[in-house]
Short mmCIF file of C-alpha atoms and ligand atoms in Angstrom, two decimals:
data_model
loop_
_atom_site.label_atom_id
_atom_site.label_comp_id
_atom_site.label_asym_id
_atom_site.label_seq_id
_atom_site.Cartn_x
_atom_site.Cartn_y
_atom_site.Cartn_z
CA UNK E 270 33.00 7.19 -3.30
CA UNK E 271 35.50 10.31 -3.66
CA UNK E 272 34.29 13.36 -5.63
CA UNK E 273 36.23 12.45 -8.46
CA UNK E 274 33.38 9.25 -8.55
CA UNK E 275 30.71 11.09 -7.36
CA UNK E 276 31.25 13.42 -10.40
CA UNK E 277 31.66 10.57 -12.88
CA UNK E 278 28.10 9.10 -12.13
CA UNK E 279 26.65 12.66 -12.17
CA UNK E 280 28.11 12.85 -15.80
CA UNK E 281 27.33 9.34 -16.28
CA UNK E 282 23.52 9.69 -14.58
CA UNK E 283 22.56 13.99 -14.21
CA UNK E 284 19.63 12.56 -12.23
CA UNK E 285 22.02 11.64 -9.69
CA UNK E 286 22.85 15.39 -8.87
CA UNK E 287 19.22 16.39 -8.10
CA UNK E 288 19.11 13.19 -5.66
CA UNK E 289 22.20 14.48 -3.87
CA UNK E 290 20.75 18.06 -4.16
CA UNK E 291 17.76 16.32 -2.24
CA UNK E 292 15.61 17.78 -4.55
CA UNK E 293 12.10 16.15 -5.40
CA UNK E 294 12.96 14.61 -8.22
CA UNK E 295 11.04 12.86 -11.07
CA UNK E 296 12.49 10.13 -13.16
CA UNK E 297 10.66 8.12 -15.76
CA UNK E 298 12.55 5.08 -17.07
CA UNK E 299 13.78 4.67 -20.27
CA UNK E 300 14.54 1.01 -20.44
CA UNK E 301 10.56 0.63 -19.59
CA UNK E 302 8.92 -2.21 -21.83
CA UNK E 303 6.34 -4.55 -22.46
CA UNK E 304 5.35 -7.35 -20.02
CA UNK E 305 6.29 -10.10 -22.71
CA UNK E 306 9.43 -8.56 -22.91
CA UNK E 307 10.55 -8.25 -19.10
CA UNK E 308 9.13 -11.21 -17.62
CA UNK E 309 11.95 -13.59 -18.50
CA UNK E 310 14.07 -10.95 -16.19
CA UNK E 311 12.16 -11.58 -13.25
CA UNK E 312 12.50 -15.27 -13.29
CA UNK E 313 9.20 -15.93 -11.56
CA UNK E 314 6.19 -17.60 -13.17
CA UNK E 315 2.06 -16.82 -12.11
CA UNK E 316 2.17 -20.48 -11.31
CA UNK E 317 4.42 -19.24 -8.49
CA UNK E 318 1.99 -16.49 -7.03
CA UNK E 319 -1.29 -19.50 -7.76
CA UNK E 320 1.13 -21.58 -5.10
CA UNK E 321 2.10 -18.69 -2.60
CA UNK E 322 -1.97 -18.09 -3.12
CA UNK E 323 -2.60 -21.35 -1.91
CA UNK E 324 -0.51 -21.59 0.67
CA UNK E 325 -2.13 -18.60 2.66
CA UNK E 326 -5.15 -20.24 2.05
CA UNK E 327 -4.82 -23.75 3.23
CA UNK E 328 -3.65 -21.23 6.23
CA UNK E 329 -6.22 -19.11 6.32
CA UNK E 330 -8.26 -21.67 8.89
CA UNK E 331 -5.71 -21.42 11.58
CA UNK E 332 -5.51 -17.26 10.54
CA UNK E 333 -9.14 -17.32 12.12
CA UNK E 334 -8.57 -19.24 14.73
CA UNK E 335 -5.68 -17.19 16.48
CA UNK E 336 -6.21 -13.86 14.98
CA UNK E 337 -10.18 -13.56 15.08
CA UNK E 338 -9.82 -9.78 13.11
CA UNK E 339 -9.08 -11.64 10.20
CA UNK E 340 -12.65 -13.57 10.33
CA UNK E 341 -14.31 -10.91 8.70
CA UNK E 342 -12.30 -12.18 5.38
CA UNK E 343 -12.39 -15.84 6.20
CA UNK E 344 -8.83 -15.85 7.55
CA UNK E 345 -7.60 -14.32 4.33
CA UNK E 346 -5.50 -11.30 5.11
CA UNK E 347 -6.41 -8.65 2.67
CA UNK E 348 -7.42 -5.05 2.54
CA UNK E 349 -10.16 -2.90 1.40
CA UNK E 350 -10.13 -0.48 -2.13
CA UNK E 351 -11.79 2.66 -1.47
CA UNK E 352 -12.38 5.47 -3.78
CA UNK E 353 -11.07 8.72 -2.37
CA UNK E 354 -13.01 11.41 -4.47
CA UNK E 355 -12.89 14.41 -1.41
CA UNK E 356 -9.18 13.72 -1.81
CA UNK E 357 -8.92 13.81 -5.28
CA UNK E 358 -10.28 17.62 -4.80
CA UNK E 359 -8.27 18.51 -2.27
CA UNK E 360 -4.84 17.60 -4.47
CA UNK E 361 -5.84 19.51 -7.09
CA UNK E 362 -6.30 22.27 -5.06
CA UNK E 363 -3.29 21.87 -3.10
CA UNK E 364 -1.13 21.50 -6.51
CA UNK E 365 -2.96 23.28 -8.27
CA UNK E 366 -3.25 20.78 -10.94
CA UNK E 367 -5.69 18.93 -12.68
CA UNK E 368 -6.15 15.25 -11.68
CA UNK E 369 -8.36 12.98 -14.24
CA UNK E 370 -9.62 9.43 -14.16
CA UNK E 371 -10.80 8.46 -10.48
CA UNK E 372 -8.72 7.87 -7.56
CA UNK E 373 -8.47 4.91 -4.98
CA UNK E 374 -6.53 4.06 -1.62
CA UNK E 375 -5.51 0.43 -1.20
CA UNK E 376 -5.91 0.18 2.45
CA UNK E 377 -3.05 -1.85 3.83
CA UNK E 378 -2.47 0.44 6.38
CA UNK E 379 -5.61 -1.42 7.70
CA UNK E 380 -4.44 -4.74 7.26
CA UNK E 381 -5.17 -7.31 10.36
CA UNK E 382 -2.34 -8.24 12.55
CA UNK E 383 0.32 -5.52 11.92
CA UNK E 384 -1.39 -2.47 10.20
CA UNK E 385 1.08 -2.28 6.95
CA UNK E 386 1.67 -3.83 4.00
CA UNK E 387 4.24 -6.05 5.44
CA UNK E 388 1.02 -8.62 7.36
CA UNK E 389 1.48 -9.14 3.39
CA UNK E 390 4.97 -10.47 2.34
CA UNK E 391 6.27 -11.03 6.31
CA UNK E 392 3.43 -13.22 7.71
CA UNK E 393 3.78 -15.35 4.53
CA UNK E 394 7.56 -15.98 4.80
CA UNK E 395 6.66 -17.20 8.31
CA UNK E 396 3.72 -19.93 7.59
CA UNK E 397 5.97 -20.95 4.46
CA UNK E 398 8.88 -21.76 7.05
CA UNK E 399 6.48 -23.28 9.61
CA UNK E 400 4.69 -25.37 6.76
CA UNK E 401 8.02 -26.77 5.31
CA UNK E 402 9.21 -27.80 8.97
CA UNK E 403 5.69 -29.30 9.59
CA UNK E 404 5.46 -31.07 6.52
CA UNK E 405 9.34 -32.54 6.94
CA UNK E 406 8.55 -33.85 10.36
CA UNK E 407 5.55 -35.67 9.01
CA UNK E 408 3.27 -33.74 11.73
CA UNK E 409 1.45 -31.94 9.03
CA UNK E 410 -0.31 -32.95 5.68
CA UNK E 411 -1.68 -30.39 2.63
CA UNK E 412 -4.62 -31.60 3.04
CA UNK E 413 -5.39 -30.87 6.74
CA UNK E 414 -7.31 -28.43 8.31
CA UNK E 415 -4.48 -26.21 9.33
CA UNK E 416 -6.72 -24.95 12.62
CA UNK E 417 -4.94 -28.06 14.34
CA UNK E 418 -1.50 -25.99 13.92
CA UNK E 419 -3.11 -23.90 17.15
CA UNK E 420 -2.17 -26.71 19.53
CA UNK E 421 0.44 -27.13 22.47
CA UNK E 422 1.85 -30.10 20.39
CA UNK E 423 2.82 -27.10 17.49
CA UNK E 424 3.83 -24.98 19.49
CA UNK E 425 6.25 -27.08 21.63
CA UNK E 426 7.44 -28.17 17.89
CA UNK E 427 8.18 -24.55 16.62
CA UNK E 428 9.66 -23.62 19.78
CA UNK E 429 12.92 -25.99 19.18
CA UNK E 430 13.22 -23.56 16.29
CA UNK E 431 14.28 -19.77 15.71
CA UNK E 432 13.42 -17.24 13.27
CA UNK E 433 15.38 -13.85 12.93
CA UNK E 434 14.83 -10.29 10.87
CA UNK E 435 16.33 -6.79 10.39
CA UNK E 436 13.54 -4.33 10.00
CA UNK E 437 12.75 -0.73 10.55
CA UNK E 438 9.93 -1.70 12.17
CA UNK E 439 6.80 -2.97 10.06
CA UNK E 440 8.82 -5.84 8.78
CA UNK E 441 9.84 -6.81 12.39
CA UNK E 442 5.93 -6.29 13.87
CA UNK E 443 4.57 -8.72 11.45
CA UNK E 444 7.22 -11.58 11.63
CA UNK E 445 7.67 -10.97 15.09
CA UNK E 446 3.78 -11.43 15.90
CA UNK E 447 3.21 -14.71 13.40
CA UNK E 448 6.45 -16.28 14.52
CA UNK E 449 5.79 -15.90 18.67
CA UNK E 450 2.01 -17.09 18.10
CA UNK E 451 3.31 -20.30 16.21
CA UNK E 452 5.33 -20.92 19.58
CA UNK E 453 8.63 -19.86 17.20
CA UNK E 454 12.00 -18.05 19.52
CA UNK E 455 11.72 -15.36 17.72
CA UNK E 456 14.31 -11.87 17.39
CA UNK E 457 14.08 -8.71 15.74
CA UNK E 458 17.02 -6.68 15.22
CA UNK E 459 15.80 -2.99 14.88
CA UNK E 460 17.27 -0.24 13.46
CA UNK E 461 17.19 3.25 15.31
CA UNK E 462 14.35 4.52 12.88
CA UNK E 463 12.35 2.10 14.35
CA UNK E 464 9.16 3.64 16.70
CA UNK E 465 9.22 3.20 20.42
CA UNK E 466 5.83 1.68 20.30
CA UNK E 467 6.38 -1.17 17.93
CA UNK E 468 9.39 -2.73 20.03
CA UNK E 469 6.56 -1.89 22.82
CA UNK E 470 4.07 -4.01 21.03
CA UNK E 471 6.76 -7.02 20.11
CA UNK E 472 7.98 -7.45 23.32
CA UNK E 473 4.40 -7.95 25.03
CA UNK E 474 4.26 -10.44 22.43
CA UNK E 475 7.09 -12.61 23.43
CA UNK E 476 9.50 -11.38 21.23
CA UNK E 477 13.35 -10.34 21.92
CA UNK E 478 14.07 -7.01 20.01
CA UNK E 479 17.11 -5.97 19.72
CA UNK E 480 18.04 -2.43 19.03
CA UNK E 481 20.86 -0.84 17.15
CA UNK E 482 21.81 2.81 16.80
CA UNK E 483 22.22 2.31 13.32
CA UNK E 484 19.99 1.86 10.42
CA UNK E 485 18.27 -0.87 8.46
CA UNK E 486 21.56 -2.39 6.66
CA UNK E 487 23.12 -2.31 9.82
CA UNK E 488 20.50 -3.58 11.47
CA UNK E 489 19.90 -6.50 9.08
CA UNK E 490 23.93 -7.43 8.77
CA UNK E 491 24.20 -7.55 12.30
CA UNK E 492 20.83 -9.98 12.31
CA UNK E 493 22.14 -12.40 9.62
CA UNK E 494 25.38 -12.55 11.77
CA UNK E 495 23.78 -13.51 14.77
CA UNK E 496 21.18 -16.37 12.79
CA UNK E 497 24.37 -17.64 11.40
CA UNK E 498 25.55 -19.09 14.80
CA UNK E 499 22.78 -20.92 15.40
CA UNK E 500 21.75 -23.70 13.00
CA UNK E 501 18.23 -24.18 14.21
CA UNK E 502 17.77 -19.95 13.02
CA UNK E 503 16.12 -19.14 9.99
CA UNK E 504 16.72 -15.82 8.73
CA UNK E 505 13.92 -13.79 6.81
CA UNK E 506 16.07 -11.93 4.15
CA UNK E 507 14.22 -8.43 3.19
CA UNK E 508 17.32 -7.53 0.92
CA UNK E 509 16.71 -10.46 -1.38
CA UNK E 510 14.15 -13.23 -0.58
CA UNK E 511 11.90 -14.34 -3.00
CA UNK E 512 9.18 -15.95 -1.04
CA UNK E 513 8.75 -12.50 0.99
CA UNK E 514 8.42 -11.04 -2.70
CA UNK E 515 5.87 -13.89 -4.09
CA UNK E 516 3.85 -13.15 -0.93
CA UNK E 517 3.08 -9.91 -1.82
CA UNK E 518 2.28 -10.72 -5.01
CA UNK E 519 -0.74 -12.51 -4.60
CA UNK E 520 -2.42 -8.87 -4.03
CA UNK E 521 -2.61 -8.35 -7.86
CA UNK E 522 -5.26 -11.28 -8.67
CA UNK E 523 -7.25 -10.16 -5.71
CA UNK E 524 -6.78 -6.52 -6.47
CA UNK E 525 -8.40 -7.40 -9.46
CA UNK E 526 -10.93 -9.33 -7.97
CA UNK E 527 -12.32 -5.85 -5.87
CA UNK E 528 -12.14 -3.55 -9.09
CA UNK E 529 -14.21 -6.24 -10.53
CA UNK E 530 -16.58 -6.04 -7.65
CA UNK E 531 -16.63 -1.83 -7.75
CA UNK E 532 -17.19 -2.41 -12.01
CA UNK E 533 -13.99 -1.15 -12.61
CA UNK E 534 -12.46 -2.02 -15.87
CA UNK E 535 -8.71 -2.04 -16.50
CA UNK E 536 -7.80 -2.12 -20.14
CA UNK E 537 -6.03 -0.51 -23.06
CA UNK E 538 -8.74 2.17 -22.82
CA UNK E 539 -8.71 2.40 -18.89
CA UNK E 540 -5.39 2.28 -18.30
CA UNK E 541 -4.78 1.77 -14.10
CA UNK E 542 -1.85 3.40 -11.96
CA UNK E 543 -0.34 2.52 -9.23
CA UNK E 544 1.78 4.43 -6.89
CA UNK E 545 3.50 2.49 -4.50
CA UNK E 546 6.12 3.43 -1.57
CA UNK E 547 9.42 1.91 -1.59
CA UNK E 548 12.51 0.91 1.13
CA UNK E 549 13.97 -1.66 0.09
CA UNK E 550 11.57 -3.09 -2.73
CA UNK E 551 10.85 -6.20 -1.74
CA UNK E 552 6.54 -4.86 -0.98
CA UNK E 553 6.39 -2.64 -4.30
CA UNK E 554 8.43 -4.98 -6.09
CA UNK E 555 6.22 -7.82 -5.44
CA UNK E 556 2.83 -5.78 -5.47
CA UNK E 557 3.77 -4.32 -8.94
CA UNK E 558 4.62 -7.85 -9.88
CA UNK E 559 1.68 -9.11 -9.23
CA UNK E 560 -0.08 -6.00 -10.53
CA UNK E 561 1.68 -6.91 -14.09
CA UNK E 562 0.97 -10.66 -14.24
CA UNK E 563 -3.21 -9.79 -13.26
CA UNK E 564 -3.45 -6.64 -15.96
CA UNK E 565 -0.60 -6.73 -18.49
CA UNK E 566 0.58 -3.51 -20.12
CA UNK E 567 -2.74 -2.15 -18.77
CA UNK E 568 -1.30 -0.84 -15.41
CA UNK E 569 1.40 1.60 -15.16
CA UNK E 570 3.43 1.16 -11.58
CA UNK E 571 5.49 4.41 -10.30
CA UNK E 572 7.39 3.55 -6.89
CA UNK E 573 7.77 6.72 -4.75
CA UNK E 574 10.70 7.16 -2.19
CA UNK E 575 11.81 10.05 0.91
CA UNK E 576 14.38 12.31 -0.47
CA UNK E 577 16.95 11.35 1.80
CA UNK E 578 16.32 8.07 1.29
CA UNK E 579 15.78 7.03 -3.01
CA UNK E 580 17.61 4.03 -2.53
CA UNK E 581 15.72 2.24 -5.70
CA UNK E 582 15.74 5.08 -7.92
CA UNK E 583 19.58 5.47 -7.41
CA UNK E 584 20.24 1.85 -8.08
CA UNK E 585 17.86 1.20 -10.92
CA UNK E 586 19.13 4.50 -12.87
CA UNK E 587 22.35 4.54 -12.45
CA UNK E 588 22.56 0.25 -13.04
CA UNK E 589 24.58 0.32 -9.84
CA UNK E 590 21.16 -1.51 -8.10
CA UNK E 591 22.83 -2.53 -4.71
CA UNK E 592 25.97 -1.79 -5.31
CA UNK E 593 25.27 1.45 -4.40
CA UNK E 594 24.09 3.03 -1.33
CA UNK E 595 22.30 6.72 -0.89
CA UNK E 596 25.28 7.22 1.80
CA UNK E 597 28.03 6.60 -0.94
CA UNK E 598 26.28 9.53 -2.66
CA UNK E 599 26.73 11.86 0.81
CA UNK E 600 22.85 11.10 1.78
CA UNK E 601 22.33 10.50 4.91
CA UNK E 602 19.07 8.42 4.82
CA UNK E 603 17.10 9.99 7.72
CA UNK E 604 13.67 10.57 7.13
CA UNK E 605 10.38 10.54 8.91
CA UNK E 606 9.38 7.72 6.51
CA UNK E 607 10.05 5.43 8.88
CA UNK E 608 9.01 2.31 6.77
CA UNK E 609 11.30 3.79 3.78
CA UNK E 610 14.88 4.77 5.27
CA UNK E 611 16.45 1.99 3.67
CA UNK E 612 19.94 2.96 2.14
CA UNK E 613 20.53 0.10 0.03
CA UNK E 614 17.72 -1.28 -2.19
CA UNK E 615 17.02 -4.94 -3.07
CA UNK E 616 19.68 -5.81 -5.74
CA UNK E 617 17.19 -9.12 -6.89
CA UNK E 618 14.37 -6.68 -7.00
CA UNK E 619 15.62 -3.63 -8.79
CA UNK E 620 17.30 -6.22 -10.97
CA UNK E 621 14.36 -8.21 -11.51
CA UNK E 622 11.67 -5.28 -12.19
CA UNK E 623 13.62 -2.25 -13.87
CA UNK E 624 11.95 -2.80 -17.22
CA UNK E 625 8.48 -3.29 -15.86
CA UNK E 626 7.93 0.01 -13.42
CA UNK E 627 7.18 3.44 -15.64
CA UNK E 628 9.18 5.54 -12.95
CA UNK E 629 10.18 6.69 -9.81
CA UNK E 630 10.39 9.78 -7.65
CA UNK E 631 11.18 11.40 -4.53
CA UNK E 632 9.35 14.20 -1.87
CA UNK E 633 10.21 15.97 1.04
CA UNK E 634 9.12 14.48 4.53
CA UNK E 635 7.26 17.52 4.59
CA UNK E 636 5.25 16.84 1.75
CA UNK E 637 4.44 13.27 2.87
CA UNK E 638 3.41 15.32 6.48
CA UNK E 639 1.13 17.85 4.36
CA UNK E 640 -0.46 15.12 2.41
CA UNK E 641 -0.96 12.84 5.65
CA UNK E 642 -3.05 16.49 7.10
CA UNK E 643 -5.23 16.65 3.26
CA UNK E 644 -5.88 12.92 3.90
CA UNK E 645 -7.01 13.57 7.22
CA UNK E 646 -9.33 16.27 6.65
CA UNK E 647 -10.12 15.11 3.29
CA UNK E 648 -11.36 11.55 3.96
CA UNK E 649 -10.82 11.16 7.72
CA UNK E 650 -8.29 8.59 7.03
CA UNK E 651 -4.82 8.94 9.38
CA UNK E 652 -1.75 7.08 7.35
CA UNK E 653 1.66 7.00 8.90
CA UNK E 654 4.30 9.01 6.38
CA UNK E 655 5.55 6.30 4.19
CA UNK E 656 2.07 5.16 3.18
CA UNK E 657 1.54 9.00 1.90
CA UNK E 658 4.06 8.59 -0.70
CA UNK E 659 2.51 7.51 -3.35
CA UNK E 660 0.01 10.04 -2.91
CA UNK E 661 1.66 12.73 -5.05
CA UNK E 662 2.41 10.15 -7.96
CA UNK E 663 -1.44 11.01 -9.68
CA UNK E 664 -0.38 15.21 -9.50
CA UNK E 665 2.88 14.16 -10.91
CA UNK E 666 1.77 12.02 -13.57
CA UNK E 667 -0.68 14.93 -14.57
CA UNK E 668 2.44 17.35 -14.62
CA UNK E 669 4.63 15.93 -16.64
CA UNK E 670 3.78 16.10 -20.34
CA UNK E 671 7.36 14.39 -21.23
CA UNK E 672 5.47 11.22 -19.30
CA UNK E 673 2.25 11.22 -21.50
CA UNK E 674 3.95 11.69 -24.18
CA UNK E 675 6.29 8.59 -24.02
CA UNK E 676 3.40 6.37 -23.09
CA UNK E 677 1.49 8.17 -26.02
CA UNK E 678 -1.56 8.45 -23.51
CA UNK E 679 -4.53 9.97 -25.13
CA UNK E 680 -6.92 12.75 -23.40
CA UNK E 681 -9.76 9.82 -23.84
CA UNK E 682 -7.28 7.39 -21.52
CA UNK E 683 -6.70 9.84 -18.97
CA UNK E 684 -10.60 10.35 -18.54
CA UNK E 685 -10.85 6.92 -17.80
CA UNK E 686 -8.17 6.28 -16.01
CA UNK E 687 -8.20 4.36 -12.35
CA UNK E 688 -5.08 5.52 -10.08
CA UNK E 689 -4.55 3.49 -6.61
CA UNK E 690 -2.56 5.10 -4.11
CA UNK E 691 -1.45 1.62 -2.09
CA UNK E 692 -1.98 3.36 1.52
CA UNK E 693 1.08 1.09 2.93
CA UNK E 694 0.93 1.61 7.00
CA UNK E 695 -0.21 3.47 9.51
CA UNK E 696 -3.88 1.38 11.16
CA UNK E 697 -2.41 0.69 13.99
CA UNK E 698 -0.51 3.95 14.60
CA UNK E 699 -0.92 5.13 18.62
CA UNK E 700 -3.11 8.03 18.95
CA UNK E 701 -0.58 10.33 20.41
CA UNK E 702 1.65 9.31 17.79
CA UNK E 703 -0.56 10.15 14.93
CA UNK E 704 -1.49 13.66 16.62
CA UNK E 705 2.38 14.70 16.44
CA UNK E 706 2.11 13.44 12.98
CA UNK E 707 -1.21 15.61 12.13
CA UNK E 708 0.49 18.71 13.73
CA UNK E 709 3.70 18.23 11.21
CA UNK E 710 1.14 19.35 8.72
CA UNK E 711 1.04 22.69 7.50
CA UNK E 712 -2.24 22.59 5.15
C1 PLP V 68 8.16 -1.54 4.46
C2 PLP V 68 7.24 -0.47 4.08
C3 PLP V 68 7.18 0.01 2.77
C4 PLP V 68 8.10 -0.44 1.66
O1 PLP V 68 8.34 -1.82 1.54
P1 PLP V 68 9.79 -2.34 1.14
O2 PLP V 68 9.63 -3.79 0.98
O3 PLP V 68 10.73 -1.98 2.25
O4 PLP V 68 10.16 -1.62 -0.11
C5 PLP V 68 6.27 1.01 2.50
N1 PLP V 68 5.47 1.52 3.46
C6 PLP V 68 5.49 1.06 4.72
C7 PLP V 68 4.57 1.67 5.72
C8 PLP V 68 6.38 0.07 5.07
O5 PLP V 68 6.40 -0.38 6.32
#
């Protein structure tokens, strides 16, 4: 875009200049509605999450028997809810501002296999693809006892066949890891945000990585390019795929399921928040799907994004959605966030969930650093910086009256309110690693 352009949208959009100003920015969506009313947008069904449900079920036998962590939960990958109270003290401290309800952290940062929320979506796109081969070359009923799928006889059968991704790293560790234990040839094209210990970690796997100086577009044109020329690749599209999305989906019902078990109620009266991180929106997008088909208009999702990096909120308020990128805007999308420096956001998802997310907003890698440090020494919990993004979303939503106001939430809500932080990444963060991290902070 030329400044003329640039100008335009800022006329058009004035949120647009505080995004370029890489200011932290708030921005609470107008075209928000009602569940009835925005589903027939998204063009997904529950019936879809029930089958993406059972899927990783009939898998979860062979889960157990090649990644024994996941026993603990009967091969089903999920993560726990834990209230965060020391926390809640120390942000309202910190910001100086009031914080009501109770707050939670989803712990996907703890999730078996790759220690983000992408053992979620990723490993599900994979045992979809295996299970549709398997079931085509009539090796493989849906009524076995998927365990036998951890034989030389699959793996010879998956290794005719290749699977591909673009990723700025959690994307790539989780694909990566499923594919090579199936026996799949496996790649991961990596974009320079990427960590030096997850290529580490894939290639004592098996797996070829292959790194680009570039970042995640880059990284994932350049993969699709390659899977192109051979006819045997599949290639896991993050930018638009809708089995990666239903796959994190199916954390709604069970996120029910645990605030059940903890006696927490979500309704009109106890309204629930969510504050998710977002790169390219395929993780939020799905989670917040799934949120809205398990709780209705009861739960209010807010995706949270780098400041050199708000990919989503630059698409979805401006309408542009992926025909935009943060670098046509003179952003250079570089940001400690690893999992978040995404340029260009999901044009299915931002398309398919505008009306259904309350807002979106932006903070400073050093904020994300800071809160990482209060987490720490709060809770003794050690998050990489994406998965502290959504951790200012519960001061924010207490800050802005203009917010309360348009939801028309009542002082008696806010009391009872429930606010989950979805903690996306960071379990399996090297100890060195996570020191530098901790001594970013300046608490
Ligand atoms: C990938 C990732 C996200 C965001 O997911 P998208 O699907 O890219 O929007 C958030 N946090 C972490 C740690 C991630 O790895």
């Amino acid at each position: 875009m030329d400044s003329k352009q640039i100008q335009d949208l800022i006329n058009q959009h004035p949120i647009v200049k505080d995004l370029i100003e890489l200011k932290e920015t708030v921005w609470f969506n107008p075209e928000f509605t009602t569940l009835a009313e925005g589903l027939p947008f998204v063009g997904l069904a529950k019936k879809d999450i029930d089958d993406a449900r059972d899927r990783l079920a009939r898998f979860a036998p062979y889960l157990m028997a090649v990644f024994p962590e996941t026993s603990t939960t009967n091969g089903i990958i999920e993560s726990e809810l834990t209230a965060i109270p020391n926390m809640q003290k120390y942000l309202k401290q910190h910001f100086n501002q009031n914080i009501q309800g109770t707050l939670w952290l989803k712990k996907d940062s703890h999730l078996p296999i790759s220690g983000s929320i992408k053992a979620r979506g990723g490993i599900y796109e994979v045992l979809y693809h295996a299970e549709q081969l398997a079931l085509k070359a009539n090796l493989l009923n849906l009524n076995d006892d998927y365990s036998k799928l951890n034989s030389d006889e699959f793996r010879t059968f998956f290794s005719q066949y290749s699977i591909a991704v673009g990723s700025t790293g959690n994307l790539g560790l989780s694909i990566g890891i499923m594919s090579a234990k199936l026996g799949f040839d496996v790649t991961v094209h990596m974009s320079a945000d990427a960590r030096q210990w997850k290529k580490d970690k894939l290639r004592s796997h098996g797996v070829t990585v292959v790194e680009y100086q570039q970042d995640y577009g880059i990284a994932v044109q350049e993969g699709r390019k390659a899977a192109l020329k051979n006819p045997n690749c599949f290639f896991i599209d993050d930018e638009n795929s809708k089995t990666l999305f239903l796959g994190y989906a199916v954390a709604g019902e069970r996120l029910k399921q645990q605030l059940t078990q903890q006696g927490v109620i979500v309704d009109q009266a106890h309204p629930l928040f969510v504050y998710l991180p977002c790169g390219v929106g395929g993780g939020p997008g799905g989670v917040a799907f799934g949120l809205k088909m398990a709780f209705g208009d009861d739960v209010h999702c807010i995706f949270a994004e780098p400041t050199h990096s708000p990919c989503m909120l630059l698409g979805v308020a401006t309408g542009l959605h992926d025909e935009i990128s943060v670098q046509d805007i003179g952003i250079d999308n570089i940001t400690a966030a690893d999992g978040l420096a995404v340029g260009r956001a999901s044009g299915f998802v931002g398309r398919a969930m505008q009306r259904l997310l309350d807002g979106f907003y932006t903070l400073d890698d050093q904020t994300m650093y800071n809160l990482l440090g209060i987490l720490n020494q709060s809770e003794s919990l050690k998050l990489e910086p994406s998965a502290l993004a959504g951790m200012l979303g519960p001061v924010l939503v207490h800050s802005h009256s203009d917010y309360i106001d348009l939801h028309q939430f009542t002082e008696q809500q806010l009391q009872l309110a429930n606010h989950i932080v979805w903690g996306t990444g960071g379990g399996m963060v090297p100890a060195e690693e996570m020191q530098n991290y901790l001594s970013k902070a300046s608490a």
